[in-house]
Amino acid sequence: PPPPPPRQYRAPEPPRPPPGAYAAPRYPPMTPDQIRQRVGGGRILAINPAENGLRVRVLKDGEVRSVEVPGAAYAPGPGYPPPPPPGYAYPPGYPPGR
């Protein structure tokens, strides 16, 4: 039988980054002041990523409320900490009142 044809060399593909690693945020980033304006005022206690935007805990009129802000991403302003990564589990009892 005739010898098989020579195989062409194919360089291995470089590893691909995980989906969304370098993607721009789906929504325009908002500062805490812009978020406060969107939820109607009050003191912002927590900002967490949600599936379709942000979940914000607000203290307003002596009552803590959890508000969804659709179509928003978080951009920490000066003096504000960054939010926890998606899927982060707080230790039991932290933050207080949770």
PDB file of N, CA and C in Angstrom:
ATOM      1  N   PRO A   1       0.834  -1.200   0.000  1.00  0.00           N
ATOM      2  CA  PRO A   1       0.000   0.000   0.000  1.00  0.00           C
ATOM      3  C   PRO A   1       0.871   1.253   0.000  1.00  0.00           C
ATOM      4  N   PRO A   2       0.388   2.299  -0.622  1.00  0.00           N
ATOM      5  CA  PRO A   2       1.171   3.544  -0.654  1.00  0.00           C
ATOM      6  C   PRO A   2       1.209   4.172   0.748  1.00  0.00           C
ATOM      7  N   PRO A   3       2.268   4.933   1.017  1.00  0.00           N
ATOM      8  CA  PRO A   3       2.356   5.578   2.342  1.00  0.00           C
ATOM      9  C   PRO A   3       1.264   6.636   2.498  1.00  0.00           C
ATOM     10  N   PRO A   4       0.812   6.894   3.726  1.00  0.00           N
ATOM     11  CA  PRO A   4      -0.225   7.920   3.931  1.00  0.00           C
ATOM     12  C   PRO A   4       0.345   9.308   3.613  1.00  0.00           C
ATOM     13  N   PRO A   5      -0.519  10.217   3.199  1.00  0.00           N
ATOM     14  CA  PRO A   5      -0.029  11.569   2.899  1.00  0.00           C
ATOM     15  C   PRO A   5       0.499  12.231   4.175  1.00  0.00           C
ATOM     16  N   PRO A   6       1.488  13.128   4.022  1.00  0.00           N
ATOM     17  CA  PRO A   6       2.028  13.790   5.222  1.00  0.00           C
ATOM     18  C   PRO A   6       0.952  14.660   5.885  1.00  0.00           C
ATOM     19  N   ARG A   7       0.968  14.686   7.202  1.00  0.00           N
ATOM     20  CA  ARG A   7       0.005  15.492   7.956  1.00  0.00           C
ATOM     21  C   ARG A   7       0.509  16.926   8.051  1.00  0.00           C
ATOM     22  N   GLN A   8      -0.393  17.846   7.904  1.00  0.00           N
ATOM     23  CA  GLN A   8       0.003  19.249   8.028  1.00  0.00           C
ATOM     24  C   GLN A   8       0.058  19.627   9.501  1.00  0.00           C
ATOM     25  N   TYR A   9       1.046  20.463   9.841  1.00  0.00           N
ATOM     26  CA  TYR A   9       1.186  20.912  11.224  1.00  0.00           C
ATOM     27  C   TYR A   9       0.121  21.959  11.528  1.00  0.00           C
ATOM     28  N   ARG A  10      -0.513  21.809  12.665  1.00  0.00           N
ATOM     29  CA  ARG A  10      -1.512  22.789  13.111  1.00  0.00           C
ATOM     30  C   ARG A  10      -1.124  23.224  14.518  1.00  0.00           C
ATOM     31  N   ALA A  11      -0.856  24.516  14.662  1.00  0.00           N
ATOM     32  CA  ALA A  11      -0.454  25.035  15.969  1.00  0.00           C
ATOM     33  C   ALA A  11      -1.616  24.910  16.946  1.00  0.00           C
ATOM     34  N   PRO A  12      -1.297  24.577  18.205  1.00  0.00           N
ATOM     35  CA  PRO A  12      -2.388  24.484  19.186  1.00  0.00           C
ATOM     36  C   PRO A  12      -3.007  25.856  19.425  1.00  0.00           C
ATOM     37  N   GLU A  13      -4.313  25.858  19.689  1.00  0.00           N
ATOM     38  CA  GLU A  13      -5.004  27.125  19.947  1.00  0.00           C
ATOM     39  C   GLU A  13      -4.641  27.628  21.339  1.00  0.00           C
ATOM     40  N   PRO A  14      -4.456  28.942  21.489  1.00  0.00           N
ATOM     41  CA  PRO A  14      -4.180  29.468  22.837  1.00  0.00           C
ATOM     42  C   PRO A  14      -5.428  29.307  23.705  1.00  0.00           C
ATOM     43  N   PRO A  15      -5.242  29.188  25.016  1.00  0.00           N
ATOM     44  CA  PRO A  15      -6.425  29.046  25.878  1.00  0.00           C
ATOM     45  C   PRO A  15      -7.305  30.283  25.794  1.00  0.00           C
ATOM     46  N   ARG A  16      -8.583  30.044  25.823  1.00  0.00           N
ATOM     47  CA  ARG A  16      -9.527  31.166  25.727  1.00  0.00           C
ATOM     48  C   ARG A  16      -9.891  31.636  27.127  1.00  0.00           C
ATOM     49  N   PRO A  17     -10.058  32.960  27.298  1.00  0.00           N
ATOM     50  CA  PRO A  17     -10.487  33.459  28.612  1.00  0.00           C
ATOM     51  C   PRO A  17     -11.922  33.028  28.881  1.00  0.00           C
ATOM     52  N   PRO A  18     -12.299  32.948  30.150  1.00  0.00           N
ATOM     53  CA  PRO A  18     -13.681  32.574  30.455  1.00  0.00           C
ATOM     54  C   PRO A  18     -14.649  33.604  29.880  1.00  0.00           C
ATOM     55  N   PRO A  19     -15.873  33.201  29.573  1.00  0.00           N
ATOM     56  CA  PRO A  19     -16.837  34.142  29.005  1.00  0.00           C
ATOM     57  C   PRO A  19     -17.020  35.360  29.903  1.00  0.00           C
ATOM     58  N   GLY A  20     -17.003  36.521  29.296  1.00  0.00           N
ATOM     59  CA  GLY A  20     -17.212  37.752  30.035  1.00  0.00           C
ATOM     60  C   GLY A  20     -15.983  38.295  30.732  1.00  0.00           C
ATOM     61  N   ALA A  21     -14.827  37.638  30.593  1.00  0.00           N
ATOM     62  CA  ALA A  21     -13.635  38.090  31.304  1.00  0.00           C
ATOM     63  C   ALA A  21     -13.194  39.473  30.839  1.00  0.00           C
ATOM     64  N   TYR A  22     -13.263  39.713  29.556  1.00  0.00           N
ATOM     65  CA  TYR A  22     -12.833  41.007  29.030  1.00  0.00           C
ATOM     66  C   TYR A  22     -13.988  41.788  28.422  1.00  0.00           C
ATOM     67  N   ALA A  23     -15.182  41.299  28.611  1.00  0.00           N
ATOM     68  CA  ALA A  23     -16.334  41.966  28.025  1.00  0.00           C
ATOM     69  C   ALA A  23     -16.655  43.241  28.800  1.00  0.00           C
ATOM     70  N   ALA A  24     -17.130  44.217  28.075  1.00  0.00           N
ATOM     71  CA  ALA A  24     -17.571  45.454  28.722  1.00  0.00           C
ATOM     72  C   ALA A  24     -18.841  45.161  29.509  1.00  0.00           C
ATOM     73  N   PRO A  25     -19.101  45.910  30.583  1.00  0.00           N
ATOM     74  CA  PRO A  25     -20.332  45.663  31.333  1.00  0.00           C
ATOM     75  C   PRO A  25     -21.555  45.816  30.427  1.00  0.00           C
ATOM     76  N   ARG A  26     -22.572  45.017  30.706  1.00  0.00           N
ATOM     77  CA  ARG A  26     -23.775  45.072  29.866  1.00  0.00           C
ATOM     78  C   ARG A  26     -24.510  46.389  30.037  1.00  0.00           C
ATOM     79  N   TYR A  27     -24.347  47.014  31.179  1.00  0.00           N
ATOM     80  CA  TYR A  27     -25.065  48.245  31.469  1.00  0.00           C
ATOM     81  C   TYR A  27     -24.061  49.351  31.787  1.00  0.00           C
ATOM     82  N   PRO A  28     -24.454  50.599  31.562  1.00  0.00           N
ATOM     83  CA  PRO A  28     -23.526  51.685  31.901  1.00  0.00           C
ATOM     84  C   PRO A  28     -23.313  51.748  33.411  1.00  0.00           C
ATOM     85  N   PRO A  29     -22.062  51.940  33.854  1.00  0.00           N
ATOM     86  CA  PRO A  29     -21.818  52.001  35.298  1.00  0.00           C
ATOM     87  C   PRO A  29     -22.437  53.244  35.927  1.00  0.00           C
ATOM     88  N   MET A  30     -22.909  53.083  37.159  1.00  0.00           N
ATOM     89  CA  MET A  30     -23.510  54.188  37.902  1.00  0.00           C
ATOM     90  C   MET A  30     -22.772  54.364  39.214  1.00  0.00           C
ATOM     91  N   THR A  31     -22.604  55.605  39.631  1.00  0.00           N
ATOM     92  CA  THR A  31     -21.990  55.888  40.924  1.00  0.00           C
ATOM     93  C   THR A  31     -23.058  55.727  42.010  1.00  0.00           C
ATOM     94  N   PRO A  32     -22.635  55.583  43.271  1.00  0.00           N
ATOM     95  CA  PRO A  32     -23.628  55.476  44.347  1.00  0.00           C
ATOM     96  C   PRO A  32     -24.595  56.659  44.393  1.00  0.00           C
ATOM     97  N   ASP A  33     -24.117  57.849  44.063  1.00  0.00           N
ATOM     98  CA  ASP A  33     -25.007  59.015  44.072  1.00  0.00           C
ATOM     99  C   ASP A  33     -26.091  58.893  43.000  1.00  0.00           C
ATOM    100  N   GLN A  34     -25.722  58.373  41.817  1.00  0.00           N
ATOM    101  CA  GLN A  34     -26.714  58.177  40.759  1.00  0.00           C
ATOM    102  C   GLN A  34     -27.713  57.090  41.159  1.00  0.00           C
ATOM    103  N   ILE A  35     -27.218  56.043  41.823  1.00  0.00           N
ATOM    104  CA  ILE A  35     -28.103  54.966  42.271  1.00  0.00           C
ATOM    105  C   ILE A  35     -29.066  55.509  43.324  1.00  0.00           C
ATOM    106  N   ARG A  36     -28.560  56.318  44.260  1.00  0.00           N
ATOM    107  CA  ARG A  36     -29.414  56.911  45.302  1.00  0.00           C
ATOM    108  C   ARG A  36     -30.537  57.720  44.655  1.00  0.00           C
ATOM    109  N   GLN A  37     -30.200  58.444  43.592  1.00  0.00           N
ATOM    110  CA  GLN A  37     -31.195  59.237  42.889  1.00  0.00           C
ATOM    111  C   GLN A  37     -32.246  58.331  42.240  1.00  0.00           C
ATOM    112  N   ARG A  38     -31.798  57.200  41.661  1.00  0.00           N
ATOM    113  CA  ARG A  38     -32.717  56.273  40.993  1.00  0.00           C
ATOM    114  C   ARG A  38     -33.688  55.619  41.967  1.00  0.00           C
ATOM    115  N   VAL A  39     -33.229  55.327  43.193  1.00  0.00           N
ATOM    116  CA  VAL A  39     -34.105  54.641  44.154  1.00  0.00           C
ATOM    117  C   VAL A  39     -34.928  55.614  44.984  1.00  0.00           C
ATOM    118  N   GLY A  40     -34.750  56.895  44.764  1.00  0.00           N
ATOM    119  CA  GLY A  40     -35.585  57.870  45.450  1.00  0.00           C
ATOM    120  C   GLY A  40     -35.038  58.370  46.764  1.00  0.00           C
ATOM    121  N   GLY A  41     -33.729  58.372  46.931  1.00  0.00           N
ATOM    122  CA  GLY A  41     -33.104  58.918  48.132  1.00  0.00           C
ATOM    123  C   GLY A  41     -32.925  57.883  49.220  1.00  0.00           C
ATOM    124  N   GLY A  42     -32.407  58.338  50.345  1.00  0.00           N
ATOM    125  CA  GLY A  42     -32.125  57.453  51.469  1.00  0.00           C
ATOM    126  C   GLY A  42     -30.645  57.129  51.549  1.00  0.00           C
ATOM    127  N   ARG A  43     -30.289  56.353  52.573  1.00  0.00           N
ATOM    128  CA  ARG A  43     -28.892  55.966  52.767  1.00  0.00           C
ATOM    129  C   ARG A  43     -28.664  54.576  52.187  1.00  0.00           C
ATOM    130  N   ILE A  44     -27.671  54.448  51.315  1.00  0.00           N
ATOM    131  CA  ILE A  44     -27.376  53.160  50.695  1.00  0.00           C
ATOM    132  C   ILE A  44     -26.582  52.312  51.676  1.00  0.00           C
ATOM    133  N   LEU A  45     -27.103  51.117  51.976  1.00  0.00           N
ATOM    134  CA  LEU A  45     -26.434  50.203  52.896  1.00  0.00           C
ATOM    135  C   LEU A  45     -25.616  49.152  52.151  1.00  0.00           C
ATOM    136  N   ALA A  46     -26.109  48.698  51.004  1.00  0.00           N
ATOM    137  CA  ALA A  46     -25.408  47.657  50.244  1.00  0.00           C
ATOM    138  C   ALA A  46     -25.794  47.749  48.782  1.00  0.00           C
ATOM    139  N   ILE A  47     -24.820  47.437  47.926  1.00  0.00           N
ATOM    140  CA  ILE A  47     -25.048  47.374  46.484  1.00  0.00           C
ATOM    141  C   ILE A  47     -24.505  46.033  46.025  1.00  0.00           C
ATOM    142  N   ASN A  48     -25.377  45.188  45.477  1.00  0.00           N
ATOM    143  CA  ASN A  48     -24.963  43.868  45.018  1.00  0.00           C
ATOM    144  C   ASN A  48     -25.419  43.651  43.584  1.00  0.00           C
ATOM    145  N   PRO A  49     -24.601  42.944  42.792  1.00  0.00           N
ATOM    146  CA  PRO A  49     -25.030  42.652  41.423  1.00  0.00           C
ATOM    147  C   PRO A  49     -26.217  41.697  41.432  1.00  0.00           C
ATOM    148  N   ALA A  50     -27.153  41.951  40.553  1.00  0.00           N
ATOM    149  CA  ALA A  50     -28.308  41.071  40.372  1.00  0.00           C
ATOM    150  C   ALA A  50     -28.313  40.621  38.913  1.00  0.00           C
ATOM    151  N   GLU A  51     -29.247  39.759  38.569  1.00  0.00           N
ATOM    152  CA  GLU A  51     -29.252  39.210  37.216  1.00  0.00           C
ATOM    153  C   GLU A  51     -29.493  40.282  36.150  1.00  0.00           C
ATOM    154  N   ASN A  52     -30.384  41.215  36.415  1.00  0.00           N
ATOM    155  CA  ASN A  52     -30.717  42.234  35.410  1.00  0.00           C
ATOM    156  C   ASN A  52     -30.342  43.638  35.846  1.00  0.00           C
ATOM    157  N   GLY A  53     -29.342  43.790  36.691  1.00  0.00           N
ATOM    158  CA  GLY A  53     -28.932  45.113  37.153  1.00  0.00           C
ATOM    159  C   GLY A  53     -28.307  45.037  38.526  1.00  0.00           C
ATOM    160  N   LEU A  54     -28.869  45.782  39.469  1.00  0.00           N
ATOM    161  CA  LEU A  54     -28.331  45.823  40.825  1.00  0.00           C
ATOM    162  C   LEU A  54     -29.438  45.612  41.845  1.00  0.00           C
ATOM    163  N   ARG A  55     -29.067  45.027  42.990  1.00  0.00           N
ATOM    164  CA  ARG A  55     -29.968  44.944  44.140  1.00  0.00           C
ATOM    165  C   ARG A  55     -29.382  45.872  45.192  1.00  0.00           C
ATOM    166  N   VAL A  56     -30.155  46.860  45.606  1.00  0.00           N
ATOM    167  CA  VAL A  56     -29.679  47.894  46.519  1.00  0.00           C
ATOM    168  C   VAL A  56     -30.492  47.852  47.800  1.00  0.00           C
ATOM    169  N   ARG A  57     -29.783  47.849  48.936  1.00  0.00           N
ATOM    170  CA  ARG A  57     -30.458  47.945  50.239  1.00  0.00           C
ATOM    171  C   ARG A  57     -30.358  49.396  50.685  1.00  0.00           C
ATOM    172  N   VAL A  58     -31.506  49.993  50.969  1.00  0.00           N
ATOM    173  CA  VAL A  58     -31.589  51.421  51.274  1.00  0.00           C
ATOM    174  C   VAL A  58     -32.289  51.618  52.611  1.00  0.00           C
ATOM    175  N   LEU A  59     -31.752  52.531  53.422  1.00  0.00           N
ATOM    176  CA  LEU A  59     -32.400  52.944  54.660  1.00  0.00           C
ATOM    177  C   LEU A  59     -33.120  54.249  54.369  1.00  0.00           C
ATOM    178  N   LYS A  60     -34.458  54.200  54.449  1.00  0.00           N
ATOM    179  CA  LYS A  60     -35.250  55.385  54.133  1.00  0.00           C
ATOM    180  C   LYS A  60     -36.430  55.447  55.099  1.00  0.00           C
ATOM    181  N   ASP A  61     -36.616  56.576  55.715  1.00  0.00           N
ATOM    182  CA  ASP A  61     -37.701  56.781  56.685  1.00  0.00           C
ATOM    183  C   ASP A  61     -37.646  55.750  57.808  1.00  0.00           C
ATOM    184  N   GLY A  62     -36.430  55.389  58.258  1.00  0.00           N
ATOM    185  CA  GLY A  62     -36.253  54.444  59.347  1.00  0.00           C
ATOM    186  C   GLY A  62     -36.532  52.995  58.972  1.00  0.00           C
ATOM    187  N   GLU A  63     -36.685  52.717  57.689  1.00  0.00           N
ATOM    188  CA  GLU A  63     -37.026  51.374  57.222  1.00  0.00           C
ATOM    189  C   GLU A  63     -35.997  50.921  56.193  1.00  0.00           C
ATOM    190  N   VAL A  64     -35.531  49.674  56.318  1.00  0.00           N
ATOM    191  CA  VAL A  64     -34.579  49.129  55.346  1.00  0.00           C
ATOM    192  C   VAL A  64     -35.363  48.467  54.229  1.00  0.00           C
ATOM    193  N   ARG A  65     -35.062  48.872  53.004  1.00  0.00           N
ATOM    194  CA  ARG A  65     -35.765  48.329  51.840  1.00  0.00           C
ATOM    195  C   ARG A  65     -34.756  47.740  50.871  1.00  0.00           C
ATOM    196  N   SER A  66     -35.127  46.674  50.211  1.00  0.00           N
ATOM    197  CA  SER A  66     -34.311  46.074  49.160  1.00  0.00           C
ATOM    198  C   SER A  66     -34.955  46.448  47.831  1.00  0.00           C
ATOM    199  N   VAL A  67     -34.193  47.146  46.991  1.00  0.00           N
ATOM    200  CA  VAL A  67     -34.740  47.678  45.747  1.00  0.00           C
ATOM    201  C   VAL A  67     -33.930  47.139  44.575  1.00  0.00           C
ATOM    202  N   GLU A  68     -34.622  46.716  43.513  1.00  0.00           N
ATOM    203  CA  GLU A  68     -33.952  46.310  42.282  1.00  0.00           C
ATOM    204  C   GLU A  68     -33.801  47.536  41.397  1.00  0.00           C
ATOM    205  N   VAL A  69     -32.594  47.714  40.850  1.00  0.00           N
ATOM    206  CA  VAL A  69     -32.346  48.795  39.897  1.00  0.00           C
ATOM    207  C   VAL A  69     -32.014  48.124  38.569  1.00  0.00           C
ATOM    208  N   PRO A  70     -32.998  47.955  37.681  1.00  0.00           N
ATOM    209  CA  PRO A  70     -32.730  47.266  36.427  1.00  0.00           C
ATOM    210  C   PRO A  70     -31.863  48.113  35.508  1.00  0.00           C
ATOM    211  N   GLY A  71     -31.064  47.446  34.712  1.00  0.00           N
ATOM    212  CA  GLY A  71     -30.258  48.134  33.713  1.00  0.00           C
ATOM    213  C   GLY A  71     -29.173  48.996  34.296  1.00  0.00           C
ATOM    214  N   ALA A  72     -28.530  48.561  35.381  1.00  0.00           N
ATOM    215  CA  ALA A  72     -27.477  49.361  35.997  1.00  0.00           C
ATOM    216  C   ALA A  72     -26.297  48.476  36.357  1.00  0.00           C
ATOM    217  N   ALA A  73     -25.113  49.048  36.311  1.00  0.00           N
ATOM    218  CA  ALA A  73     -23.899  48.396  36.791  1.00  0.00           C
ATOM    219  C   ALA A  73     -23.287  49.332  37.822  1.00  0.00           C
ATOM    220  N   TYR A  74     -22.425  48.798  38.687  1.00  0.00           N
ATOM    221  CA  TYR A  74     -21.879  49.579  39.790  1.00  0.00           C
ATOM    222  C   TYR A  74     -20.488  50.090  39.460  1.00  0.00           C
ATOM    223  N   ALA A  75     -20.269  51.377  39.655  1.00  0.00           N
ATOM    224  CA  ALA A  75     -18.950  51.983  39.523  1.00  0.00           C
ATOM    225  C   ALA A  75     -18.671  52.696  40.835  1.00  0.00           C
ATOM    226  N   PRO A  76     -17.823  52.121  41.714  1.00  0.00           N
ATOM    227  CA  PRO A  76     -17.609  52.747  43.012  1.00  0.00           C
ATOM    228  C   PRO A  76     -17.084  54.169  42.870  1.00  0.00           C
ATOM    229  N   GLY A  77     -17.667  55.068  43.593  1.00  0.00           N
ATOM    230  CA  GLY A  77     -17.180  56.435  43.625  1.00  0.00           C
ATOM    231  C   GLY A  77     -16.126  56.568  44.714  1.00  0.00           C
ATOM    232  N   PRO A  78     -15.566  57.750  44.887  1.00  0.00           N
ATOM    233  CA  PRO A  78     -14.554  57.928  45.932  1.00  0.00           C
ATOM    234  C   PRO A  78     -15.147  57.674  47.315  1.00  0.00           C
ATOM    235  N   GLY A  79     -14.456  56.872  48.105  1.00  0.00           N
ATOM    236  CA  GLY A  79     -14.894  56.588  49.462  1.00  0.00           C
ATOM    237  C   GLY A  79     -15.856  55.428  49.586  1.00  0.00           C
ATOM    238  N   TYR A  80     -16.208  54.785  48.470  1.00  0.00           N
ATOM    239  CA  TYR A  80     -17.128  53.655  48.525  1.00  0.00           C
ATOM    240  C   TYR A  80     -16.366  52.366  48.239  1.00  0.00           C
ATOM    241  N   PRO A  81     -16.639  51.291  48.981  1.00  0.00           N
ATOM    242  CA  PRO A  81     -15.958  50.025  48.704  1.00  0.00           C
ATOM    243  C   PRO A  81     -16.548  49.357  47.475  1.00  0.00           C
ATOM    244  N   PRO A  82     -15.765  48.514  46.800  1.00  0.00           N
ATOM    245  CA  PRO A  82     -16.330  47.767  45.670  1.00  0.00           C
ATOM    246  C   PRO A  82     -17.310  46.714  46.177  1.00  0.00           C
ATOM    247  N   PRO A  83     -18.242  46.275  45.322  1.00  0.00           N
ATOM    248  CA  PRO A  83     -19.197  45.263  45.761  1.00  0.00           C
ATOM    249  C   PRO A  83     -18.524  43.900  45.846  1.00  0.00           C
ATOM    250  N   PRO A  84     -19.125  42.954  46.562  1.00  0.00           N
ATOM    251  CA  PRO A  84     -18.556  41.605  46.582  1.00  0.00           C
ATOM    252  C   PRO A  84     -18.714  40.965  45.211  1.00  0.00           C
ATOM    253  N   PRO A  85     -17.867  39.993  44.878  1.00  0.00           N
ATOM    254  CA  PRO A  85     -18.014  39.331  43.578  1.00  0.00           C
ATOM    255  C   PRO A  85     -19.315  38.544  43.524  1.00  0.00           C
ATOM    256  N   PRO A  86     -19.850  38.327  42.309  1.00  0.00           N
ATOM    257  CA  PRO A  86     -21.094  37.558  42.203  1.00  0.00           C
ATOM    258  C   PRO A  86     -20.930  36.178  42.827  1.00  0.00           C
ATOM    259  N   GLY A  87     -21.923  35.758  43.571  1.00  0.00           N
ATOM    260  CA  GLY A  87     -21.885  34.453  44.208  1.00  0.00           C
ATOM    261  C   GLY A  87     -21.181  34.442  45.553  1.00  0.00           C
ATOM    262  N   TYR A  88     -20.689  35.596  46.015  1.00  0.00           N
ATOM    263  CA  TYR A  88     -19.998  35.654  47.302  1.00  0.00           C
ATOM    264  C   TYR A  88     -20.999  35.399  48.422  1.00  0.00           C
ATOM    265  N   ALA A  89     -20.638  34.562  49.361  1.00  0.00           N
ATOM    266  CA  ALA A  89     -21.516  34.260  50.495  1.00  0.00           C
ATOM    267  C   ALA A  89     -20.972  34.966  51.732  1.00  0.00           C
ATOM    268  N   TYR A  90     -21.773  35.839  52.311  1.00  0.00           N
ATOM    269  CA  TYR A  90     -21.370  36.516  53.537  1.00  0.00           C
ATOM    270  C   TYR A  90     -21.293  35.512  54.675  1.00  0.00           C
ATOM    271  N   PRO A  91     -20.413  35.739  55.657  1.00  0.00           N
ATOM    272  CA  PRO A  91     -20.421  34.876  56.843  1.00  0.00           C
ATOM    273  C   PRO A  91     -21.754  35.051  57.583  1.00  0.00           C
ATOM    274  N   PRO A  92     -22.187  34.042  58.335  1.00  0.00           N
ATOM    275  CA  PRO A  92     -23.466  34.153  59.039  1.00  0.00           C
ATOM    276  C   PRO A  92     -23.479  35.364  59.972  1.00  0.00           C
ATOM    277  N   GLY A  93     -24.570  36.123  59.929  1.00  0.00           N
ATOM    278  CA  GLY A  93     -24.705  37.288  60.799  1.00  0.00           C
ATOM    279  C   GLY A  93     -24.031  38.544  60.299  1.00  0.00           C
ATOM    280  N   TYR A  94     -23.433  38.496  59.102  1.00  0.00           N
ATOM    281  CA  TYR A  94     -22.791  39.699  58.552  1.00  0.00           C
ATOM    282  C   TYR A  94     -23.351  39.950  57.170  1.00  0.00           C
ATOM    283  N   PRO A  95     -23.609  41.178  56.798  1.00  0.00           N
ATOM    284  CA  PRO A  95     -23.670  42.351  57.662  1.00  0.00           C
ATOM    285  C   PRO A  95     -24.847  42.254  58.620  1.00  0.00           C
ATOM    286  N   PRO A  96     -24.786  42.997  59.719  1.00  0.00           N
ATOM    287  CA  PRO A  96     -25.858  42.939  60.716  1.00  0.00           C
ATOM    288  C   PRO A  96     -27.215  43.254  60.091  1.00  0.00           C
ATOM    289  N   GLY A  97     -28.219  42.532  60.504  1.00  0.00           N
ATOM    290  CA  GLY A  97     -29.566  42.759  59.987  1.00  0.00           C
ATOM    291  C   GLY A  97     -29.847  42.031  58.693  1.00  0.00           C
ATOM    292  N   ARG A  98     -28.915  41.268  58.216  1.00  0.00           N
ATOM    293  CA  ARG A  98     -29.108  40.568  56.954  1.00  0.00           C
ATOM    294  C   ARG A  98     -29.806  39.250  57.175  1.00  0.00           C
TER     295      ARG A  98
END
